mmCIF file of C-alpha atoms and ligand atoms in Angstrom:
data_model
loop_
_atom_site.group_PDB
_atom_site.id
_atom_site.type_symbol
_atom_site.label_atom_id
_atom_site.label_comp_id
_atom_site.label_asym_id
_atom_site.label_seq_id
_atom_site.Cartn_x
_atom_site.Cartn_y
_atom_site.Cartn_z
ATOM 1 C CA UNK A 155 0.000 0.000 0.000
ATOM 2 C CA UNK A 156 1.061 3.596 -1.049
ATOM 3 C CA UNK A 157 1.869 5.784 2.027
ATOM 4 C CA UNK A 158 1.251 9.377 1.060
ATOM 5 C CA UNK A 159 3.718 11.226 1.050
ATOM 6 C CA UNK A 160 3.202 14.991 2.554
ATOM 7 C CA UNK A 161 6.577 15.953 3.862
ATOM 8 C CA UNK A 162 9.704 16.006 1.598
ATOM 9 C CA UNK A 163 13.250 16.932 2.659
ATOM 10 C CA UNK A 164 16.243 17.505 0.081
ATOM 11 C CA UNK A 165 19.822 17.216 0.561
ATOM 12 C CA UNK A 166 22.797 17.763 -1.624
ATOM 13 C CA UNK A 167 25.753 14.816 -0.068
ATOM 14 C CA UNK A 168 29.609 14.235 -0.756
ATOM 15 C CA UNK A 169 31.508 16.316 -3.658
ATOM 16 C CA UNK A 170 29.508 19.013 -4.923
ATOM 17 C CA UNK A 171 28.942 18.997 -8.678
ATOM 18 C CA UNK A 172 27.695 21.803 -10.943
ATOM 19 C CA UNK A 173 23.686 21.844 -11.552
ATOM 20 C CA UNK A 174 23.412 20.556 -7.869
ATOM 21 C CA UNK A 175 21.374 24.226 -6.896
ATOM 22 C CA UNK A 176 19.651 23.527 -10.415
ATOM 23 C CA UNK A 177 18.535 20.273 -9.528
ATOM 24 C CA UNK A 178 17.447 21.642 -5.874
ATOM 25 C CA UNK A 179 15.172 24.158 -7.247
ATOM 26 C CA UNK A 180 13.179 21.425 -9.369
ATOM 27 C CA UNK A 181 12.680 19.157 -6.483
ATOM 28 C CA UNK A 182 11.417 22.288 -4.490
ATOM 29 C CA UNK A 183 9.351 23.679 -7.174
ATOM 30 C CA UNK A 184 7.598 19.941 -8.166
ATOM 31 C CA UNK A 185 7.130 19.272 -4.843
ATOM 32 C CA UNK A 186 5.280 22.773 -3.853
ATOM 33 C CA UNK A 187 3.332 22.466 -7.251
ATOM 34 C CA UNK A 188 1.711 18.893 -5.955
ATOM 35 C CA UNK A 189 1.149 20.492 -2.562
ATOM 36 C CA UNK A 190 3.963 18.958 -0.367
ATOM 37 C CA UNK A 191 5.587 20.673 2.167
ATOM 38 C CA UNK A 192 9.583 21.044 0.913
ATOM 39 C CA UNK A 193 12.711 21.412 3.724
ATOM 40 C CA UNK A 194 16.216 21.507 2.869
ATOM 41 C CA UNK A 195 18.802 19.315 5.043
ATOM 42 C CA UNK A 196 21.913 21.717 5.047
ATOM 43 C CA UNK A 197 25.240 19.930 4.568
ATOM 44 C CA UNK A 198 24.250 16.579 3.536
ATOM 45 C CA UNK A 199 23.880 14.144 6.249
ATOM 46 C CA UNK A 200 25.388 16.197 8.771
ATOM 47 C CA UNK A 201 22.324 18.503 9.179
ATOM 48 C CA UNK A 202 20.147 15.323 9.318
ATOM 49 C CA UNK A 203 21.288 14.128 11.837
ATOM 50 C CA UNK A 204 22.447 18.306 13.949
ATOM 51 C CA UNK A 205 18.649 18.888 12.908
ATOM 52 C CA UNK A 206 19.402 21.806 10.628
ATOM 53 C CA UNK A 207 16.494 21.322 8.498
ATOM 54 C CA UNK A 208 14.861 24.573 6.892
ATOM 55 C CA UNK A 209 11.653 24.850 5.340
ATOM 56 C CA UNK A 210 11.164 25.921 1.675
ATOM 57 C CA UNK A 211 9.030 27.839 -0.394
ATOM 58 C CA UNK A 212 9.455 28.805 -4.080
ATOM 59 C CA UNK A 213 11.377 32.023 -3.430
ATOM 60 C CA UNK A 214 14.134 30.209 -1.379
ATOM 61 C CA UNK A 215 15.436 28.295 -4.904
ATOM 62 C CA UNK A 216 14.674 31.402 -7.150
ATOM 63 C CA UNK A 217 17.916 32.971 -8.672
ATOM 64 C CA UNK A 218 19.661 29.711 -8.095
ATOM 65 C CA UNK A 219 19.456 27.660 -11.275
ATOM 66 C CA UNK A 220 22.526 29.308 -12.936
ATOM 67 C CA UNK A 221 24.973 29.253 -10.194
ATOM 68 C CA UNK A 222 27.302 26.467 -8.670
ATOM 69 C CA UNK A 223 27.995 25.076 -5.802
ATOM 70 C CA UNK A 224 24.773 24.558 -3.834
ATOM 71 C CA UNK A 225 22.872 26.739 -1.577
ATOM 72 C CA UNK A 226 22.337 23.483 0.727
ATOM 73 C CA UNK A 227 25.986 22.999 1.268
ATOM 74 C CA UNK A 228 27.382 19.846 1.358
ATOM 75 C CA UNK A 229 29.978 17.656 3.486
ATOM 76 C CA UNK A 230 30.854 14.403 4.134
ATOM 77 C CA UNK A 231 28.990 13.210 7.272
ATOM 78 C CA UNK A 232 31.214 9.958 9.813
ATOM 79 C CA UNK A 233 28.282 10.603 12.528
ATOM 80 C CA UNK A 234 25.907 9.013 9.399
ATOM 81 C CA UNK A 235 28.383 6.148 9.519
ATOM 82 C CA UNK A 236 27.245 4.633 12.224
ATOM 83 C CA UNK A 237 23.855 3.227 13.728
ATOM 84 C CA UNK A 238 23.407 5.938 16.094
ATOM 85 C CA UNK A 239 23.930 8.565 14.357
ATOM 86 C CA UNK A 240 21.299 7.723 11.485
ATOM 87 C CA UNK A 241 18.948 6.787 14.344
ATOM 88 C CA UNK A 242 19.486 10.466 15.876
ATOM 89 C CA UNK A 243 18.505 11.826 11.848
ATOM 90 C CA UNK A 244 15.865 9.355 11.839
ATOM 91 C CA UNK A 245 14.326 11.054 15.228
ATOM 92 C CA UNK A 246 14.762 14.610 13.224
ATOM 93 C CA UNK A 247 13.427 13.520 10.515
ATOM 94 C CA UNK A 248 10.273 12.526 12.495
ATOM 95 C CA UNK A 249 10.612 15.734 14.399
ATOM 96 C CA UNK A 250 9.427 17.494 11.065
ATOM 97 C CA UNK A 251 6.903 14.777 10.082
ATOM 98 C CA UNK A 252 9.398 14.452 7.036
ATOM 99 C CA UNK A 253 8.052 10.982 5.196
ATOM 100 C CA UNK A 254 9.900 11.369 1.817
ATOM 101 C CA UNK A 255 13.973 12.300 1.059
ATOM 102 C CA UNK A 256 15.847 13.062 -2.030
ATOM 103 C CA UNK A 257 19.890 12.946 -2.025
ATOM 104 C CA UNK A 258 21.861 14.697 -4.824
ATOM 105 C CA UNK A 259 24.704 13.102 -4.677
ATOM 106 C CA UNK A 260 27.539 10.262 -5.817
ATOM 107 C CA UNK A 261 27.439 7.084 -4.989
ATOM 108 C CA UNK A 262 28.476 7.135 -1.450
ATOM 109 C CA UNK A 263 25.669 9.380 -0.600
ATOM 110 C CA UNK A 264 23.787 6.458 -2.520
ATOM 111 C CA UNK A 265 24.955 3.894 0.060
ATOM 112 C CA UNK A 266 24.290 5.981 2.624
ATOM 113 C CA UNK A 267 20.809 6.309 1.698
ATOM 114 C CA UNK A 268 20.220 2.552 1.311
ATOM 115 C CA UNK A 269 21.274 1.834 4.300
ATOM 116 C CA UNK A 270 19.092 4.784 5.917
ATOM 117 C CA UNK A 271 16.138 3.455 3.927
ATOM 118 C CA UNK A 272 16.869 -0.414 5.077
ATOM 119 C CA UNK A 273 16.672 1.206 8.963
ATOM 120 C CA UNK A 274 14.043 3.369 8.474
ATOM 121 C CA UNK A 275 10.502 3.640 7.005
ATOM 122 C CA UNK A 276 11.583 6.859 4.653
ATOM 123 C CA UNK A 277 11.501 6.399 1.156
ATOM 124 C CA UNK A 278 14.573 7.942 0.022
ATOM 125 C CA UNK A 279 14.958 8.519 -3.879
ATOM 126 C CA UNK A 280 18.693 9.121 -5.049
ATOM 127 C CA UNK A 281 19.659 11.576 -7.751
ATOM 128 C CA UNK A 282 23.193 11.556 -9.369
ATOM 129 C CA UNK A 283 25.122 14.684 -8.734
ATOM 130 C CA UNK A 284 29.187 13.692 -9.200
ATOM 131 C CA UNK A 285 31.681 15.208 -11.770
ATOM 132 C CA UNK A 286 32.946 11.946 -11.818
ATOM 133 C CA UNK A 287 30.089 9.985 -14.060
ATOM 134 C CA UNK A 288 30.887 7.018 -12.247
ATOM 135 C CA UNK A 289 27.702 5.810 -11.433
ATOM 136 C CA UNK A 290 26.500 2.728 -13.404
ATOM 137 C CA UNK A 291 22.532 2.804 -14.562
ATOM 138 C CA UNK A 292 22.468 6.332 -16.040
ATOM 139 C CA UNK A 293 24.674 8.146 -18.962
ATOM 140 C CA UNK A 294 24.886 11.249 -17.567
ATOM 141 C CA UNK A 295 25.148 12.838 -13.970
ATOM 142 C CA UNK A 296 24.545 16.102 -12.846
ATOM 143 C CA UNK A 297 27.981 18.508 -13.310
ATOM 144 C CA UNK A 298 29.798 16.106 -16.072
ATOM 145 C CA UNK A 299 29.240 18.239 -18.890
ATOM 146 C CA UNK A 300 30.739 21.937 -16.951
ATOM 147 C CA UNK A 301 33.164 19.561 -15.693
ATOM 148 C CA UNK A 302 34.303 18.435 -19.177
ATOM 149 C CA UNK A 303 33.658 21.844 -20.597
ATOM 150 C CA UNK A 304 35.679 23.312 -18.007
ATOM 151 C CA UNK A 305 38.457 21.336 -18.577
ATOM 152 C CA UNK A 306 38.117 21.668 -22.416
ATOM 153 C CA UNK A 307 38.553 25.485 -22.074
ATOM 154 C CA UNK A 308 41.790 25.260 -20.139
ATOM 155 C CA UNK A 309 43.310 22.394 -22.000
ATOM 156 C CA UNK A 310 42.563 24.406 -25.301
ATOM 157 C CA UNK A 311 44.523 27.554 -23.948
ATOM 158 C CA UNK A 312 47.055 24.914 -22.516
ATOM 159 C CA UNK A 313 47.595 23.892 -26.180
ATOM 160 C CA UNK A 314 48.214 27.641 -27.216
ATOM 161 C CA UNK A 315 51.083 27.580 -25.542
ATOM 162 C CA UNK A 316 52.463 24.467 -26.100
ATOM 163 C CA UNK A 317 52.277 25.071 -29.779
ATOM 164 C CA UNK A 318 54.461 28.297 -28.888
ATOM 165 C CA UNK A 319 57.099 26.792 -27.569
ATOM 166 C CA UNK A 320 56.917 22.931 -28.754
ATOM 167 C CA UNK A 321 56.575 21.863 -25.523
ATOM 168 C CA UNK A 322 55.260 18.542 -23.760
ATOM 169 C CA UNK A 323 52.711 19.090 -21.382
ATOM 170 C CA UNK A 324 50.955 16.663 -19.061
ATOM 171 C CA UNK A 325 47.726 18.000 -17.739
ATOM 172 C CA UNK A 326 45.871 16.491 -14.920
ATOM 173 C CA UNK A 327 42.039 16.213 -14.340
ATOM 174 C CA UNK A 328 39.957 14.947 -11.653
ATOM 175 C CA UNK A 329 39.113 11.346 -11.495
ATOM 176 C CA UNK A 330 40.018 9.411 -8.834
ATOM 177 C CA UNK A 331 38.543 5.987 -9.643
ATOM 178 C CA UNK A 332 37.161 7.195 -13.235
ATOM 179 C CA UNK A 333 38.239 8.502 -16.219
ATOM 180 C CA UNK A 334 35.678 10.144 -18.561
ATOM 181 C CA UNK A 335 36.657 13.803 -17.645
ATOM 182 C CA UNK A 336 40.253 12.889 -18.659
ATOM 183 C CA UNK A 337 38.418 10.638 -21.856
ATOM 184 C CA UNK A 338 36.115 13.167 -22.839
ATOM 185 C CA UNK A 339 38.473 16.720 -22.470
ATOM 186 C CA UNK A 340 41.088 14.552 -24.174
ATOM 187 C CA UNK A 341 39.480 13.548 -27.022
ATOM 188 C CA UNK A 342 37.768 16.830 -27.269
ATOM 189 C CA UNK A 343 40.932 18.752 -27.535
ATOM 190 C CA UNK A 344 43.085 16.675 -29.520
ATOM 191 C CA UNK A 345 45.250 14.693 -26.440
ATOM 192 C CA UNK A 346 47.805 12.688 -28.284
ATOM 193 C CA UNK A 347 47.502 10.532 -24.926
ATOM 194 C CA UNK A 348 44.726 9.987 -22.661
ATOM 195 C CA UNK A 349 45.715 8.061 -18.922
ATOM 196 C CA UNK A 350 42.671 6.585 -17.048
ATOM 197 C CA UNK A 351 42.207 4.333 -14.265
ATOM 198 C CA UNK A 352 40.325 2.216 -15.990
ATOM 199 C CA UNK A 353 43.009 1.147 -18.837
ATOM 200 C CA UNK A 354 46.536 -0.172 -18.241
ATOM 201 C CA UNK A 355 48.732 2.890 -19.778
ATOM 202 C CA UNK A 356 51.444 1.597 -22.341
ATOM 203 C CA UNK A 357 54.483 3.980 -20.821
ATOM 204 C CA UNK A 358 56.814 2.697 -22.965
ATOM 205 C CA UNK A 359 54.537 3.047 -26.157
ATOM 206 C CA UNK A 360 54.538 6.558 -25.121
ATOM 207 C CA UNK A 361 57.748 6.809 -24.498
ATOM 208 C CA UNK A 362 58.489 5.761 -27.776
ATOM 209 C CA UNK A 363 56.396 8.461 -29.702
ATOM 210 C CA UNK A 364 58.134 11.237 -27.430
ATOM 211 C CA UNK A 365 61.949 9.901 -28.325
ATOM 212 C CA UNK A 366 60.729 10.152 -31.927
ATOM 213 C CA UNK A 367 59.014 13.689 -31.646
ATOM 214 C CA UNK A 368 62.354 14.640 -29.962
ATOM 215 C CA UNK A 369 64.546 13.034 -32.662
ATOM 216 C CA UNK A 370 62.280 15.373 -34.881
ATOM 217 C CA UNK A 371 61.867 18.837 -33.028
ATOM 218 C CA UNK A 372 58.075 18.434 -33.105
ATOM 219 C CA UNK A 373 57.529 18.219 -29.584
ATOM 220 C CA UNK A 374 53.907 19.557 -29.135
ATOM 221 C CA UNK A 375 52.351 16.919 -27.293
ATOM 222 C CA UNK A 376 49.243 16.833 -24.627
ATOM 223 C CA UNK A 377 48.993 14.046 -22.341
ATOM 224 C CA UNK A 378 45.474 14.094 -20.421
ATOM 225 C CA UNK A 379 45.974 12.143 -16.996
ATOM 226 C CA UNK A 380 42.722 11.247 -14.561
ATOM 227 C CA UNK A 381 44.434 12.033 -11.073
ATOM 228 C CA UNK A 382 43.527 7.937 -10.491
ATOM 229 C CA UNK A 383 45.537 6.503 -13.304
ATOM 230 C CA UNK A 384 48.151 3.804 -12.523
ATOM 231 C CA UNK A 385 51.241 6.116 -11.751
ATOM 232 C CA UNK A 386 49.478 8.576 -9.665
ATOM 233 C CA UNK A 387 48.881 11.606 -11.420
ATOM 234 C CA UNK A 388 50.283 14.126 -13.617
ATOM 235 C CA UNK A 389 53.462 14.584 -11.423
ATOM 236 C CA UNK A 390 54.368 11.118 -11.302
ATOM 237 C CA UNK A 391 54.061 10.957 -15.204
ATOM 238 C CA UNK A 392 56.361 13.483 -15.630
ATOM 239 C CA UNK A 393 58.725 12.056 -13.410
ATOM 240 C CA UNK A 394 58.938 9.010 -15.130
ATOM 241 C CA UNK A 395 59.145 10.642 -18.527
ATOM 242 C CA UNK A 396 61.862 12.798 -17.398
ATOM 243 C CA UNK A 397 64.132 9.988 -16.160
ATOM 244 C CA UNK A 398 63.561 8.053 -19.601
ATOM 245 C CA UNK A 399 64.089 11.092 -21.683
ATOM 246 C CA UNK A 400 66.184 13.802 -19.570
ATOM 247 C CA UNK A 401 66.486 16.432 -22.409
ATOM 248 C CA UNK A 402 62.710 16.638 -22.714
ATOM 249 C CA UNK A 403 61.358 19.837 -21.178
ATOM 250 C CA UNK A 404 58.370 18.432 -19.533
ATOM 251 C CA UNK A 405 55.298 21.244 -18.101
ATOM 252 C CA UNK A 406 52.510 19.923 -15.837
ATOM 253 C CA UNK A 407 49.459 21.426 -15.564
ATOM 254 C CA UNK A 408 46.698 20.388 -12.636
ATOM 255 C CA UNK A 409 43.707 21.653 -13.153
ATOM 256 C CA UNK A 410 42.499 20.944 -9.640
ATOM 257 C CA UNK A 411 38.934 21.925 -8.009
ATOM 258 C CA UNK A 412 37.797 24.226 -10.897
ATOM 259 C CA UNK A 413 36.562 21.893 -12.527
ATOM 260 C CA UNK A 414 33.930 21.385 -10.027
ATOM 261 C CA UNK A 415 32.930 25.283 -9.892
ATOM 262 C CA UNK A 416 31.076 27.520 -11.824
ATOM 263 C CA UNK A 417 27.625 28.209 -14.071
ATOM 264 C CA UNK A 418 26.100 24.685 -14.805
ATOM 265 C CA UNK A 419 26.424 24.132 -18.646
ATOM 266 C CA UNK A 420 23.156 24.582 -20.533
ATOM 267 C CA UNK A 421 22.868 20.553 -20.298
ATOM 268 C CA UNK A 422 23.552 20.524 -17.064
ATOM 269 C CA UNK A 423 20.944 22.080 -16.110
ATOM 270 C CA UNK A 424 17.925 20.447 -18.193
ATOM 271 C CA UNK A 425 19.550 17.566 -16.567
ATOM 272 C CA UNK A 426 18.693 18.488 -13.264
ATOM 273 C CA UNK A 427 15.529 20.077 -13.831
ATOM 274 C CA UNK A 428 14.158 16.153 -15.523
ATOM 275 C CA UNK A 429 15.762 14.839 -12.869
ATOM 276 C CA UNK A 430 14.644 16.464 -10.125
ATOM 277 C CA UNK A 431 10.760 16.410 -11.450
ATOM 278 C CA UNK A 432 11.397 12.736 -11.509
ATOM 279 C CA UNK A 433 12.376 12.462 -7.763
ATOM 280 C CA UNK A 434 9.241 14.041 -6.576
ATOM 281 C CA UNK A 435 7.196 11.786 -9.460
ATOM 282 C CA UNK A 436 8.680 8.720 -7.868
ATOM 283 C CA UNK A 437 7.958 9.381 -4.494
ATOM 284 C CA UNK A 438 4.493 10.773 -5.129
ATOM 285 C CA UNK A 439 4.194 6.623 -6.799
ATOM 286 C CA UNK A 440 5.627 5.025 -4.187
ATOM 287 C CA UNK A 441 8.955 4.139 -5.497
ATOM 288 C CA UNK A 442 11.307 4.110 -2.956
ATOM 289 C CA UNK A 443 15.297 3.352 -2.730
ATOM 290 C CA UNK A 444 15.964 3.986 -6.403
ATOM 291 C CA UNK A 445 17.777 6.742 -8.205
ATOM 292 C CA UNK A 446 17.057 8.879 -10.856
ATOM 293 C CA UNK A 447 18.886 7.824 -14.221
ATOM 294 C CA UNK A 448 18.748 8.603 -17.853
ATOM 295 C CA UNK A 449 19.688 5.870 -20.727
ATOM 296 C CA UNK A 450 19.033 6.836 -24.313
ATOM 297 C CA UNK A 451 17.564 9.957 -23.350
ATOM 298 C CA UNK A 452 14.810 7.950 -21.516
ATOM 299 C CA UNK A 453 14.489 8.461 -17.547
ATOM 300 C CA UNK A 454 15.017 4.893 -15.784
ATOM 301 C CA UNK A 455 14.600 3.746 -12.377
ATOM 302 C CA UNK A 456 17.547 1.878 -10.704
ATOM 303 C CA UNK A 457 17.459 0.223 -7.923
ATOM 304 C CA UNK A 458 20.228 2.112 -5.515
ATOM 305 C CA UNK A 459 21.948 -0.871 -5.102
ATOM 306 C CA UNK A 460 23.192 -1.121 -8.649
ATOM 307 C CA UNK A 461 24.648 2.228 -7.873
ATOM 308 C CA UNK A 462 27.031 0.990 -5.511
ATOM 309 C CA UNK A 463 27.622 -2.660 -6.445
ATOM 310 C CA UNK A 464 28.801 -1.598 -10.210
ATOM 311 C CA UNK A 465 30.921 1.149 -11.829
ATOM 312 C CA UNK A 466 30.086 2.478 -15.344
ATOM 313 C CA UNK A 467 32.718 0.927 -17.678
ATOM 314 C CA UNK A 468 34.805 2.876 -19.965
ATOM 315 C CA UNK A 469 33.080 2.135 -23.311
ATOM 316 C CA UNK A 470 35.605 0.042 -25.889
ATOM 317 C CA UNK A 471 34.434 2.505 -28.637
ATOM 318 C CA UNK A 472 35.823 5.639 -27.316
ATOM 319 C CA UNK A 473 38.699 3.969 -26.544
ATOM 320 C CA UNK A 474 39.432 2.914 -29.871
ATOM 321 C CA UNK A 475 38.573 5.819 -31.102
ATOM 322 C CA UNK A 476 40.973 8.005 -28.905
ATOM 323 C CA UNK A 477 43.526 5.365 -30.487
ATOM 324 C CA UNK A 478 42.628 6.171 -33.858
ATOM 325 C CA UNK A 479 42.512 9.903 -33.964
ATOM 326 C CA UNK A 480 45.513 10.633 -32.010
ATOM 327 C CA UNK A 481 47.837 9.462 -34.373
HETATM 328 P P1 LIG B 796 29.852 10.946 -2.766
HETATM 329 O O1 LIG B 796 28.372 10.899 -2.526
HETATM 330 O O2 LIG B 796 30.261 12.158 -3.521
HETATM 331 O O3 LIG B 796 30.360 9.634 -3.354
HETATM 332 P P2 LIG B 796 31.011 10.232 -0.133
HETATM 333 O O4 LIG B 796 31.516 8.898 -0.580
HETATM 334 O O5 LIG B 796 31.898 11.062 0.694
HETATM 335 O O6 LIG B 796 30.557 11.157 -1.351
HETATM 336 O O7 LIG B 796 29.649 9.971 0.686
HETATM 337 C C1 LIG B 796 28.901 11.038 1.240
HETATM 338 C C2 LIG B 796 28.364 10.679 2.574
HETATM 339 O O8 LIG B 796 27.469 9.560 2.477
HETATM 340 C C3 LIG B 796 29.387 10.225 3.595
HETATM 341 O O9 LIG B 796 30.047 11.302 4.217
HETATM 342 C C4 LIG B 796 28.536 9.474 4.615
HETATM 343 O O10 LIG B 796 27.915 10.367 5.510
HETATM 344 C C5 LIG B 796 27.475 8.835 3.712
HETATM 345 N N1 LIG B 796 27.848 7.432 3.481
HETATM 346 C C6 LIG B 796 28.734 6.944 2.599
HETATM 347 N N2 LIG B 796 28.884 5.604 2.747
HETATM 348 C C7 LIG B 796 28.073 5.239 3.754
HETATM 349 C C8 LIG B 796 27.777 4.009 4.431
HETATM 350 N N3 LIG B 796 28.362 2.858 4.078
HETATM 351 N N4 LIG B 796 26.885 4.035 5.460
HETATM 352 C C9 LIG B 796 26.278 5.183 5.824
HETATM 353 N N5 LIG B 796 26.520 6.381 5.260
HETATM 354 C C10 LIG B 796 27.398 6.419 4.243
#
């Protein structure tokens, strides 16, 4: 039987991602349109279970769809860890009369939220907000695309300057178990090299192609690196490089947290808004303990689960295809 839901609380969890406050707003705003009373949990978990809980109305998300960050706040929560602690944001919950819960976040907001949702009689629906677009079940997550079009805009200017001085540089992205920002901003910008996590990286193959560009004075070369790849980054790269092939000047380049500011990218945000109407769908149908994905350009609804027991693999296409154009 279908308990009604009348009470809904939203919380943004973990890394923040671009489109988060985007994504906020549309929960808020479906939820007020089908007459349920909205709250926002400040800094993930944490506010769950410190009880700072706010109520919402449709001014508090106006102005908010084109910024970063999120107006929630976010942080990672080691009272939620343990038993007591979600049994103390269970009783706050309550508190409120809050019967219904939506996390934007990655997949360890995800676990947390199953494990909530195994405890506790509130349906919790799940909503992918992560850089990363790690999450198995869904192509896209909310802040991917500025992500990638962050780094894109830096690695182009990067190249600029390379070209100016034929110079190697090794530019890293974030990715710490993942690699489609350093997949997609590489093959977007020309990388002659891409280094993921996900694929063994043939050094010496590399190697190779630098002692030749060396032997010919064409040393423009861009080597995208995930932070997570085998040798540990963009630093470690270079190091190696430089102790095969000391008369290479070698620049690195880490592009660090910017990619996880600024304005959501146009498809960032029509991501969050579907999404976020979805939540608030699913809950008013009694779904519960599934997140929000899209495959195909169809929404689909995936048990959380999934989420956490798989990763979404690198797809063998792109990767040949990164092979093929970079030569
Ligand atoms: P992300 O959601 O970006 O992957 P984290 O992995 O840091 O970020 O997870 C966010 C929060 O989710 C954690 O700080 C913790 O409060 C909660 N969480 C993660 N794993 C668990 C778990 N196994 N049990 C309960 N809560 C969890």
């Amino acid at each position: 039987m279908k308990n009604k839901v009348t009470k809904i609380g939203v919380l943004t969890s973990g890394g923040d991602s671009p489109g988060m406050n985007a994504c906020v707003r549309a929960v808020v705003r479906t939820g007020l349109y089908n007459n349920i009373e909205m709250f926002g949990i400040m800094r993930g978990y944490t506010g769950m279970v410190e009880d700072d809980i706010v109520k919402l109305e449709s001014r508090s998300v106006a102005n908010i769809i084109q910024r970063g960050g999120t107006v929630l706040k976010t942080s990672r929560s080691k009272e939620f860890l343990t038993p007591e602690g979600r049994k103390k944001a269970y009783g706050n919950l309550k508190k409120h009369g809050i019967n219904g819960l939506v996390i934007i976040g990655g997949d360890g907001s995800f676990r947390g939220a199953q494990i909530f949702s195994s405890e506790f009689d509130i349906p919790c629906i799940g909503l992918p907000g992560t850089i990363d677009k790690d999450i198995a079940g869904t192509d896209f997550t909310i802040g991917f695309d500025t992500a990638v079009n962050t780094a894109v805009e830096a690695i182009d200017k990067i190249r600029d300057t390379a070209e100016a001085h034929d110079r190697l540089f090794i530019i890293e992205v974030m990715g710490r178990d993942a690699g489609y920002i350093a997949l997609h901003s590489g093959i977007a910008t020309g990388a002659e090299n891409i280094l993921i996590p996900e694929k063994k990286t043939d050094i010496e193959n590399i190697i190779g192609q630098l002692a030749e560009k060396e032997r010919r004075h064409k040393l423009v070369n861009l080597i995208v690196v995930a932070e997570g790849e085998e040798f540990g980054g963009a630093d470690e790269v270079a190091k190696y490089i430089k102790g095969r092939l000391p008369l290479l000047e070698v620049r690195v380049c880490i592009l660090g947290h910017i990619q996880r500011g600024g304005a959501p990218s146009c498809m960032d945000r029509l991501l969050a808004s579907r999404m976020g109407y979805h939540a608030i769908e699913c809950l008013i149908d009694g779904r519960h303990n599934v997140f929000v994905g899209v495959v195909n350009n169809k929404i689909n609804y995936i048990p959380l689960d999934e989420a956490i027991k798989k990763k979404q693999k690198v797809s063998e296409e792109w990767l040949k295809i990164v092979k093929i154009l970079a030569t």
